Short mmCIF file of C-alpha atoms in Angstrom, two decimals:
data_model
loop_
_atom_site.label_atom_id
_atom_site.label_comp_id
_atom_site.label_asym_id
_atom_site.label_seq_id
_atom_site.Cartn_x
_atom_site.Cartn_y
_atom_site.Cartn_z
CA UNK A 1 -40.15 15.02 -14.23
CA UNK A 2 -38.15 13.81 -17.12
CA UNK A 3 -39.82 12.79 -20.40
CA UNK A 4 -39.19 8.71 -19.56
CA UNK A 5 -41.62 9.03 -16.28
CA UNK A 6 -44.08 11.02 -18.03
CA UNK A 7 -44.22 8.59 -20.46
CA UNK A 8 -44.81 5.76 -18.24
CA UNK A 9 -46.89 8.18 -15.65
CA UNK A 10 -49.05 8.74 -18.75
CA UNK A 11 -49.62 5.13 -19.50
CA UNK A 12 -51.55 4.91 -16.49
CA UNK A 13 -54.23 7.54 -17.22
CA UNK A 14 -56.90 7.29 -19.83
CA UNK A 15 -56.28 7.70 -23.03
CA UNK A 16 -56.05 11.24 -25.25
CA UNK A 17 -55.78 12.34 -28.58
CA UNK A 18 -51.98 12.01 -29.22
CA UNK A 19 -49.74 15.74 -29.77
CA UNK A 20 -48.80 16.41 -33.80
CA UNK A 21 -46.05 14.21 -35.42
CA UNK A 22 -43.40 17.35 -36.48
CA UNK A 23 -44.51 20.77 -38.14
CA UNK A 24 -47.30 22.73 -37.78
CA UNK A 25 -49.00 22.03 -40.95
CA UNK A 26 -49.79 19.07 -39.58
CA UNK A 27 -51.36 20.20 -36.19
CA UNK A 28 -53.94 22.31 -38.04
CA UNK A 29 -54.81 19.54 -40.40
CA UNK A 30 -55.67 17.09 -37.49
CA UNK A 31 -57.70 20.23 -36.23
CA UNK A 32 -59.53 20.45 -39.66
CA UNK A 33 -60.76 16.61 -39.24
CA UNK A 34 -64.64 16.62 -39.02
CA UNK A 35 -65.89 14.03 -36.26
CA UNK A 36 -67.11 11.46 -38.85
CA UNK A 37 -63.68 11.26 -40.34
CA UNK A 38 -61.51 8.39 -38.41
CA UNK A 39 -57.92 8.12 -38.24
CA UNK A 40 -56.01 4.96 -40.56
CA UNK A 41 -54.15 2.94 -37.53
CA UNK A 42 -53.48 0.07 -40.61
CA UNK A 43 -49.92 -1.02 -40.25
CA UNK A 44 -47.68 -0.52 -43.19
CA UNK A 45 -44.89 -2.63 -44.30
CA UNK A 46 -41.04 -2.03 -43.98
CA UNK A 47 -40.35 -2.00 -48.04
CA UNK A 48 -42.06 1.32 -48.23
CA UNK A 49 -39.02 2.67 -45.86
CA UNK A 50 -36.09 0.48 -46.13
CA UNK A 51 -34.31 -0.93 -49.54
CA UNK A 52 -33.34 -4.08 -48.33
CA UNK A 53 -33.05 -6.62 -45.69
CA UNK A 54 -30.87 -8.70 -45.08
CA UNK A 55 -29.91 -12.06 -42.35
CA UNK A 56 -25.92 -11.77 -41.57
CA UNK A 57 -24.53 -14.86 -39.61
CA UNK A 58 -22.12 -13.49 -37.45
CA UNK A 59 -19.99 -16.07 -34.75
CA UNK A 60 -21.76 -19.17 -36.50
CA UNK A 61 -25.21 -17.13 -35.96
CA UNK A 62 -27.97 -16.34 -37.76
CA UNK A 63 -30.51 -14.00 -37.71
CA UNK A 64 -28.77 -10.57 -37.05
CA UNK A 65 -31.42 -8.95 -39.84
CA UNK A 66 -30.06 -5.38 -40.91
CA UNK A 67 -31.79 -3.35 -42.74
CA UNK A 68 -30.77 -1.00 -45.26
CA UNK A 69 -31.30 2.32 -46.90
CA UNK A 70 -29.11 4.85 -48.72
CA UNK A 71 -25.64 4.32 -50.24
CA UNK A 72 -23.95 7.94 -49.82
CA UNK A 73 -21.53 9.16 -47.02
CA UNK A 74 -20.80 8.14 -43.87
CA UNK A 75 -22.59 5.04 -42.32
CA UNK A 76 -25.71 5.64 -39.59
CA UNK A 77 -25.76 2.54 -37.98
CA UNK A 78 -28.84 3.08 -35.47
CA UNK A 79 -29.80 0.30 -32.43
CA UNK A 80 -32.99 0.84 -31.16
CA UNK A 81 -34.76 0.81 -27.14
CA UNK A 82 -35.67 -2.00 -25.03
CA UNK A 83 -39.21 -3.39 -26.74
CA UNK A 84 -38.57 -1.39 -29.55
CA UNK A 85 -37.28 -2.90 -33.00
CA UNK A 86 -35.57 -1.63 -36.43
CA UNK A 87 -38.92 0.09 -37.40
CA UNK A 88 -38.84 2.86 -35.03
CA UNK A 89 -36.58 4.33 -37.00
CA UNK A 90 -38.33 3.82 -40.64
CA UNK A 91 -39.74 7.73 -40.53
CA UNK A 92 -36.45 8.56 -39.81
CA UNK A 93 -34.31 6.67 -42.59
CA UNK A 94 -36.47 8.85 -45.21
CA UNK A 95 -36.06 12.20 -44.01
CA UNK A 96 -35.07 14.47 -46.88
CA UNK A 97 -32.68 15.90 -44.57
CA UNK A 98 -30.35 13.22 -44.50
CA UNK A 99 -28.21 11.65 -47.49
CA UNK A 100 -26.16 8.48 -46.04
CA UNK A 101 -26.05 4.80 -45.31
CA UNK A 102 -28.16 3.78 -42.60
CA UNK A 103 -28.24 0.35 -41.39
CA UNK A 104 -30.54 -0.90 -38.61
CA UNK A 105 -29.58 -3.61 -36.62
CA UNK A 106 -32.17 -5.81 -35.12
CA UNK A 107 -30.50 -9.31 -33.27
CA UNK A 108 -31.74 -12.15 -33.04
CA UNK A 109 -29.32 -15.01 -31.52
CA UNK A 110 -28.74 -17.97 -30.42
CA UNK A 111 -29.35 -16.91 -26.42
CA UNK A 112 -32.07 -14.65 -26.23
CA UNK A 113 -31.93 -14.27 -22.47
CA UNK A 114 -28.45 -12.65 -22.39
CA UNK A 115 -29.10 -9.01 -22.79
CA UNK A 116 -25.97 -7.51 -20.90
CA UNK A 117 -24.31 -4.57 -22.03
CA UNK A 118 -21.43 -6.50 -22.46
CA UNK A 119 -23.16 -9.12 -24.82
CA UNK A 120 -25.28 -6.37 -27.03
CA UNK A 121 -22.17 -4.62 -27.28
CA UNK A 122 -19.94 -7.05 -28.67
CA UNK A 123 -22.93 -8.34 -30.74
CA UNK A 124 -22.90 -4.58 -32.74
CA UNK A 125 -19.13 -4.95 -33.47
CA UNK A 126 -19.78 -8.77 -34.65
CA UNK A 127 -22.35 -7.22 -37.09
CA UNK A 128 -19.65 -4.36 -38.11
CA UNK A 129 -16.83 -6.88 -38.78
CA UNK A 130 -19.69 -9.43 -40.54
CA UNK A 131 -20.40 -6.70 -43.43
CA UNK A 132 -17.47 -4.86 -43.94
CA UNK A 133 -14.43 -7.22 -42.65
CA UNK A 134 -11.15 -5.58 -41.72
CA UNK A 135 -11.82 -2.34 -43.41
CA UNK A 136 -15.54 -0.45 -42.49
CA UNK A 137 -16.53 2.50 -43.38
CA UNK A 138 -17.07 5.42 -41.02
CA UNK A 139 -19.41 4.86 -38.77
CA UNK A 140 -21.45 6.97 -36.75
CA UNK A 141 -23.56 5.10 -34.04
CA UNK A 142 -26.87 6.79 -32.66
CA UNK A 143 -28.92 4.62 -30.10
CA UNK A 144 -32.56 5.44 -28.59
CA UNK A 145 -32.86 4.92 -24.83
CA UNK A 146 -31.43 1.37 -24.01
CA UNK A 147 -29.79 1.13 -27.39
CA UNK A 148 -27.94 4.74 -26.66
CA UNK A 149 -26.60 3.29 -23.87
CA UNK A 150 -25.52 0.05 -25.78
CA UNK A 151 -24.02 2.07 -28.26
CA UNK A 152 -21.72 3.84 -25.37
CA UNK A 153 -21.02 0.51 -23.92
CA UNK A 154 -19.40 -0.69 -27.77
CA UNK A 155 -17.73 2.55 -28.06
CA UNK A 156 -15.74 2.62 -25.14
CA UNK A 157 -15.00 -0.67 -25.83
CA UNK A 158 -13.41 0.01 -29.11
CA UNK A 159 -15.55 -2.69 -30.99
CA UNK A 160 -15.67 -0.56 -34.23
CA UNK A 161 -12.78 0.47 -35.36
CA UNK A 162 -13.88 3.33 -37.87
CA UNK A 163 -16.09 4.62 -35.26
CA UNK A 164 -16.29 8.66 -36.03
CA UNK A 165 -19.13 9.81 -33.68
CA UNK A 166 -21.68 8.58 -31.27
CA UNK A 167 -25.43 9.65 -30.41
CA UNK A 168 -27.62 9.16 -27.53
CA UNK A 169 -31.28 10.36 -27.74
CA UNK A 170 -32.96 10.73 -25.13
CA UNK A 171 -31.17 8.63 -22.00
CA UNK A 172 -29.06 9.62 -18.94
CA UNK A 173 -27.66 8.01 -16.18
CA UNK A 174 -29.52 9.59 -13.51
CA UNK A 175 -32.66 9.86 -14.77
CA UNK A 176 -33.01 6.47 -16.25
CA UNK A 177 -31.87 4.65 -12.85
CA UNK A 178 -34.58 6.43 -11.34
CA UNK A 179 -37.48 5.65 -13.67
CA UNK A 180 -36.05 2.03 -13.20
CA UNK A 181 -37.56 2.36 -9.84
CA UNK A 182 -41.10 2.42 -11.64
CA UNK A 183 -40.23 0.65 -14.57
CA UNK A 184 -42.53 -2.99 -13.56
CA UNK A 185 -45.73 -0.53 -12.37
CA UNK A 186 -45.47 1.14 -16.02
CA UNK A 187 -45.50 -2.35 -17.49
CA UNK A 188 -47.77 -3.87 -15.69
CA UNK A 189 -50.01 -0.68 -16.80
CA UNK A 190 -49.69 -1.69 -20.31
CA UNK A 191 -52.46 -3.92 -22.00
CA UNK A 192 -51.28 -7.40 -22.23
CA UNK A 193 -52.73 -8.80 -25.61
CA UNK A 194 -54.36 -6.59 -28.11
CA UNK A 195 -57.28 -8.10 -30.84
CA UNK A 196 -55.50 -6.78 -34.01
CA UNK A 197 -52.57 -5.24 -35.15
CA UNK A 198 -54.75 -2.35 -35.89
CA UNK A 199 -55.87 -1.70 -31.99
CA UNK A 200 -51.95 -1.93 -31.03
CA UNK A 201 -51.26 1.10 -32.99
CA UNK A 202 -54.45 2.72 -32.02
CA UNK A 203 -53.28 2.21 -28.56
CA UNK A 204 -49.74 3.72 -29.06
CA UNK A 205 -50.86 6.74 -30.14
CA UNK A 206 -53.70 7.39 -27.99
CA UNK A 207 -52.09 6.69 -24.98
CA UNK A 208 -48.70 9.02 -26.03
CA UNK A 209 -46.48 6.26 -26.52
CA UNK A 210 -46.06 7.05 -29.72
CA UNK A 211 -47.05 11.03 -30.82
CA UNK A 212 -46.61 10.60 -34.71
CA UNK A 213 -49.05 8.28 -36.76
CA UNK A 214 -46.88 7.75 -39.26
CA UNK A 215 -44.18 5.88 -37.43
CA UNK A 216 -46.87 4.03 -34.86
CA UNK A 217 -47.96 2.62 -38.25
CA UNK A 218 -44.54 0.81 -39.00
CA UNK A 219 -43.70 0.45 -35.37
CA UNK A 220 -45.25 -1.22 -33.61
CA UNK A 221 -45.76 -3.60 -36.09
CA UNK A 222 -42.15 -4.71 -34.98
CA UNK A 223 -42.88 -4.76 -30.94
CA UNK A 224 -46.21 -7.02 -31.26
CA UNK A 225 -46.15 -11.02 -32.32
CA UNK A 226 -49.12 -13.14 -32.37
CA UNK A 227 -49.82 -14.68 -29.34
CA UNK A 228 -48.61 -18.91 -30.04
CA UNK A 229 -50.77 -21.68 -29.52
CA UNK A 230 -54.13 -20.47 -30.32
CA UNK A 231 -55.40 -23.17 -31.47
CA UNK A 232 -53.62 -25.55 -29.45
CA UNK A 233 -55.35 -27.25 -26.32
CA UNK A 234 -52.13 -27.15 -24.48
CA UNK A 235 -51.69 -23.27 -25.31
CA UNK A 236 -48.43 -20.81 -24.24
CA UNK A 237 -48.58 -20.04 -20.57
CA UNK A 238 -51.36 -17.51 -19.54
CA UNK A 239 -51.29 -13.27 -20.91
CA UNK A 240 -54.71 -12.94 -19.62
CA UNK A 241 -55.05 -10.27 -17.32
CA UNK A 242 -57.55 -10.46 -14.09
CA UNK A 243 -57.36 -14.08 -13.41
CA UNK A 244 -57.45 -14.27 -9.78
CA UNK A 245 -55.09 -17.07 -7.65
CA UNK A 246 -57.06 -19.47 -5.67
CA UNK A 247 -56.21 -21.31 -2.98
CA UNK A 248 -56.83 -25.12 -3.40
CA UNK A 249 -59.52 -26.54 -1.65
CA UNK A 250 -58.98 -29.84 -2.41
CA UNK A 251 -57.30 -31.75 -5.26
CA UNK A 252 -60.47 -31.49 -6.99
CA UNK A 253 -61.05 -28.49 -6.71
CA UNK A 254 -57.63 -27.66 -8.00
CA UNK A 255 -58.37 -29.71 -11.12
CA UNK A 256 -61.73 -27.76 -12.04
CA UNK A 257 -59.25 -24.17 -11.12
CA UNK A 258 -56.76 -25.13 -13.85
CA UNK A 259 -59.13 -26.09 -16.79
CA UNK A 260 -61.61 -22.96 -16.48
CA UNK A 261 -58.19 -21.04 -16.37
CA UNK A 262 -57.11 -22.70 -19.56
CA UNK A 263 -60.25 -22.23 -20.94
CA UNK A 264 -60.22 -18.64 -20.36
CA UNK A 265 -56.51 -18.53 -21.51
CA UNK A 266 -57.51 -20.18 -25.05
CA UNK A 267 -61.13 -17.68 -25.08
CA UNK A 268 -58.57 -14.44 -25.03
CA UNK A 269 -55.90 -15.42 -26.93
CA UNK A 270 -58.63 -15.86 -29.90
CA UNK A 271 -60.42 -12.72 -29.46
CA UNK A 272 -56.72 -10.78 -28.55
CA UNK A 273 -54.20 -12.50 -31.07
CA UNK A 274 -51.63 -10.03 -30.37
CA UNK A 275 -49.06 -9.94 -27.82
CA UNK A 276 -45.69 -8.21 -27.00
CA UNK A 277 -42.76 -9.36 -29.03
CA UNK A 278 -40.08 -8.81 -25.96
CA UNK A 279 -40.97 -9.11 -22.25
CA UNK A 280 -39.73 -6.47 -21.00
CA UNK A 281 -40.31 -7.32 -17.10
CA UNK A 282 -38.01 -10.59 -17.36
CA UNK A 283 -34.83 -8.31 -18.28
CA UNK A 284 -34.85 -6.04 -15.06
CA UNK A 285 -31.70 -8.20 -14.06
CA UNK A 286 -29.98 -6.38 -16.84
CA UNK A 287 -31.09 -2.46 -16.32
CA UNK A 288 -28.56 -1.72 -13.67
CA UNK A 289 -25.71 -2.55 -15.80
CA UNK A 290 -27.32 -1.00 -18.74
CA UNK A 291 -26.93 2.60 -16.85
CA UNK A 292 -24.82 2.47 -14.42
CA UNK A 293 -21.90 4.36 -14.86
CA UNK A 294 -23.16 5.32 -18.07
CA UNK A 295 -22.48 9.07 -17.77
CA UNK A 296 -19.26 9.21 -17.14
CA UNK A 297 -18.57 6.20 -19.69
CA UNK A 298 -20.29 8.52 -22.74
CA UNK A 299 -18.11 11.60 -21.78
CA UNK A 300 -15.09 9.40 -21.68
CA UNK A 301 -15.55 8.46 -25.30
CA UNK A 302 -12.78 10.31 -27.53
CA UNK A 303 -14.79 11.16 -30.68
CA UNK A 304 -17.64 13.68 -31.29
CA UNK A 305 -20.61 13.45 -29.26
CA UNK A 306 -24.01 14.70 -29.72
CA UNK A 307 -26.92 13.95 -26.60
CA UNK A 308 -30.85 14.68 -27.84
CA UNK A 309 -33.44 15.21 -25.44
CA UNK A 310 -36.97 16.06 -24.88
CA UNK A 311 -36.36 17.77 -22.25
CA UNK A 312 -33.47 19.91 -20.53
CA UNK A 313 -34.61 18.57 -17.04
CA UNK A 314 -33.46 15.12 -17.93
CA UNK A 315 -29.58 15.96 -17.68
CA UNK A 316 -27.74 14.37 -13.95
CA UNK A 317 -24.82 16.31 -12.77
CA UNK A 318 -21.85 14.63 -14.18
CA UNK A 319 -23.10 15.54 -17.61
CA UNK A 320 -24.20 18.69 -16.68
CA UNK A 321 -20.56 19.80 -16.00
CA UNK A 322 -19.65 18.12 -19.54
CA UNK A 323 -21.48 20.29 -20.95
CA UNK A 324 -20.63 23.20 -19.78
CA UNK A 325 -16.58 22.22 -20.47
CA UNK A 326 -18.44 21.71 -24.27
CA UNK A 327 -17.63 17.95 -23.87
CA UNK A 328 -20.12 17.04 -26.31
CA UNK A 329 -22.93 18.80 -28.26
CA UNK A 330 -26.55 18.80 -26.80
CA UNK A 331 -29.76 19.81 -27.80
CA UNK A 332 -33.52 19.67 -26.32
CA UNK A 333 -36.45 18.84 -28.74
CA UNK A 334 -39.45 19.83 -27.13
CA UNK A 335 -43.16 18.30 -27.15
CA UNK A 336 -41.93 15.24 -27.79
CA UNK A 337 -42.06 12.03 -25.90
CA UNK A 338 -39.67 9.42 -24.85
CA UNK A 339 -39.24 7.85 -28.52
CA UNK A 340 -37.88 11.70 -29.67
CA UNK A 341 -36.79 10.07 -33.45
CA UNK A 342 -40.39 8.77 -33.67
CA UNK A 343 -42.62 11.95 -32.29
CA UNK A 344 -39.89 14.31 -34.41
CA UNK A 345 -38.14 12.19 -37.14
CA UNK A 346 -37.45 15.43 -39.28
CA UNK A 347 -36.01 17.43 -36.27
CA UNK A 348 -33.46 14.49 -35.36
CA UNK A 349 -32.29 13.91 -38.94
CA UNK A 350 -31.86 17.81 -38.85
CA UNK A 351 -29.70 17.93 -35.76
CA UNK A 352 -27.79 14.52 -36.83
CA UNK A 353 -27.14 16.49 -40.11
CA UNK A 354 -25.99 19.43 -38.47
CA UNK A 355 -23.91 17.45 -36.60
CA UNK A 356 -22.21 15.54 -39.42
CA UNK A 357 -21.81 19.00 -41.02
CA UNK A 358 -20.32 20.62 -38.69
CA UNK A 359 -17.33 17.71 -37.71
CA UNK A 360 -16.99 17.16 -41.03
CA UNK A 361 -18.18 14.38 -41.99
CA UNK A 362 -20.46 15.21 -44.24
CA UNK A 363 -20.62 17.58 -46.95
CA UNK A 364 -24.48 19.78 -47.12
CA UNK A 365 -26.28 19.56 -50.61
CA UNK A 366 -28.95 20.98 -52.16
CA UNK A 367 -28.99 24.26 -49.96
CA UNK A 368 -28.82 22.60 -46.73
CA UNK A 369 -28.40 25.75 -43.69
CA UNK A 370 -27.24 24.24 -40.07
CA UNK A 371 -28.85 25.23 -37.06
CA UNK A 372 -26.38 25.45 -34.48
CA UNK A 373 -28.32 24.40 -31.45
CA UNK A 374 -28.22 27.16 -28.48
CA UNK A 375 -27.07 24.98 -25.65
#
């Protein structure tokens, strides 16, 4: 079972203390915790991670925020998953492992509703061309889940022109078209609204979404909103979960339905102000042509390639003969989840390092030893 459908297996089943963030250290200080000491799910804001943020209109558009942090060597541009945002990967931008530019892209556009692979793509090399013009720096692109795939959809299109290596964590063809299979149960399994942004990240982590505190904290920040129209009498259209369909009796009837229901609507939106930022279920048009042929389309790529992955199960055949003709460069993280860059931010930077390092792209400082990966 690959780590995608655990994930979303595991979002089903009551909740459990969430697996260590990265080290060991850290496992034995969580062990050390008496039982009156509680756990700080308070969110924590983006400035402590990033140096700047910034809106770049791009094709008469604005609202493509990128954030930014570094100013050293080659460019990291990273595109999150589907629901995620730019803050998954704020544990990651600090690692002490890592010395470059790294600019997260999170879109916002004009047409929210068009999220093809063709659109997203295009949309990364708008952003490219929007802040460096005709001459970017090298670029190394590195997406998470959907965004890998994105990323392998705007480099086989040849949108960025100083593109010098590309990174998927933690996606594959055949597995992902078969968790898509699942995909509404799992999100229908989620909680709809949530009463703070405290209980969201509470929730991430105890139910394995997320495995490392530290990054649930800055998160999920980014995949919640607050729920609109709580104090309006007209109200959004109903998150509440359990209300049961009725058939009308009679127009009355109907009438007296509708109200208690907007009642109800109103009563949980006050005492569960938090909802998700992206809904997910209304983009399953899109997921077939986010995978599909996705496989074949990454080893087809002519530049360096590195695939991460929590698990060695994960790989379909077509890539499984790449790499064995050492087509591109993969390694497995283990006891980590689907969001591997959140549960292991050290252990990514490490292999993204190594990966620089060993193409070239990147010099090592301060005593920096690669770890070749085994497989």
């Amino acid at each position: 079972m690959s780590a995608l459908e655990k994930s979303m297996h595991l979002g089903r089943l009551p909740s459990r203390p969430p697996l260590p963030g990265s080290g060991g250290s850290q496992s034995g200080a969580k062990m050390r915790m008496g039982p009156g000491r509680k756990r700080d799910f308070s969110p924590v804001p983006w400035s402590q991670y990033f140096e700047s943020m910034e809106d770049v209109e791009v094709e008469n558009e604005t609202g493509k925020d990128i954030s930014f942090s570094g100013s050293e060597g080659p460019v990291l541009l990273l595109l999150h998953g589907g629901g995620h945002s730019a803050l998954s990967w704020a544990v990651f931008t600090v690692s002490r492992l890592l010395i470059v530019q790294v600019n997260v892209s999170e879109t916002k556009v004009k047409n929210p509703e068009d999220l093809s692979a063709e659109t997203m793509a295009k949309d990364v090399g708008n952003v490219v061309e929007a802040m460096y013009g005709d001459l970017p720096p090298p670029i190394m692109l590195i997406g998470h889940s959907m965004g890998g795939a994105i990323a392998v959809h705007t480099a086989s299109s040849n949108l960025v022109p100083s593109l010098l290596g590309l990174c998927m964590i933690d996606v594959v063809e055949g597995t992902a078209m078969d968790a898509l299979n699942s995909m509404q149960n799992f999100l229908r399994g989620r909680p709809k609204t949530f009463k703070s942004l405290e209980n969201a990240i509470e929730w991430s982590v105890k139910s394995g979404q997320i495995r490392n505190l530290e990054s649930a904290r800055v998160s999920m920040v980014g995949q919640v909103k607050q729920c609109e129209g709580i104090t309006s009498p007209e109200g959004s259209k109903s998150i509440v979960e359990g209300i049961i369909e009725e058939e009308e009796e009679d127009e009355e009837g109907s009438e007296s339905i509708s109200k208690r229901k907007k009642e109800d609507d109103m009563e949980t939106k006050k005492d569960h102000p938090y909802t998700w930022r992206i809904e997910l279920a209304k983009t399953e048009k899109y997921w077939d042509g986010w995978f599909r042929g996705l496989s074949n389309l990454f080893l087809s790529c002519p530049i360096p390639k590195l695939l991460l992955l929590a698990g060695v199960d994960r790989l379909d055949k077509d890539l499984t003969i790449g790499q064995m003709q050492g087509k591109f460069q993969m390694q497995v993280l283990p006891q980590c989840g689907h969001a591997v860059h959140e549960d292991a931010p050290d252990k990514v930077a490490e292999a993204v390092a190594t990966f620089l390092i060993r193409h070239r792209f990147a010099e090592p400082i301060g005593g920096f030893q690669c770890v070749f990966p085994g497989c």
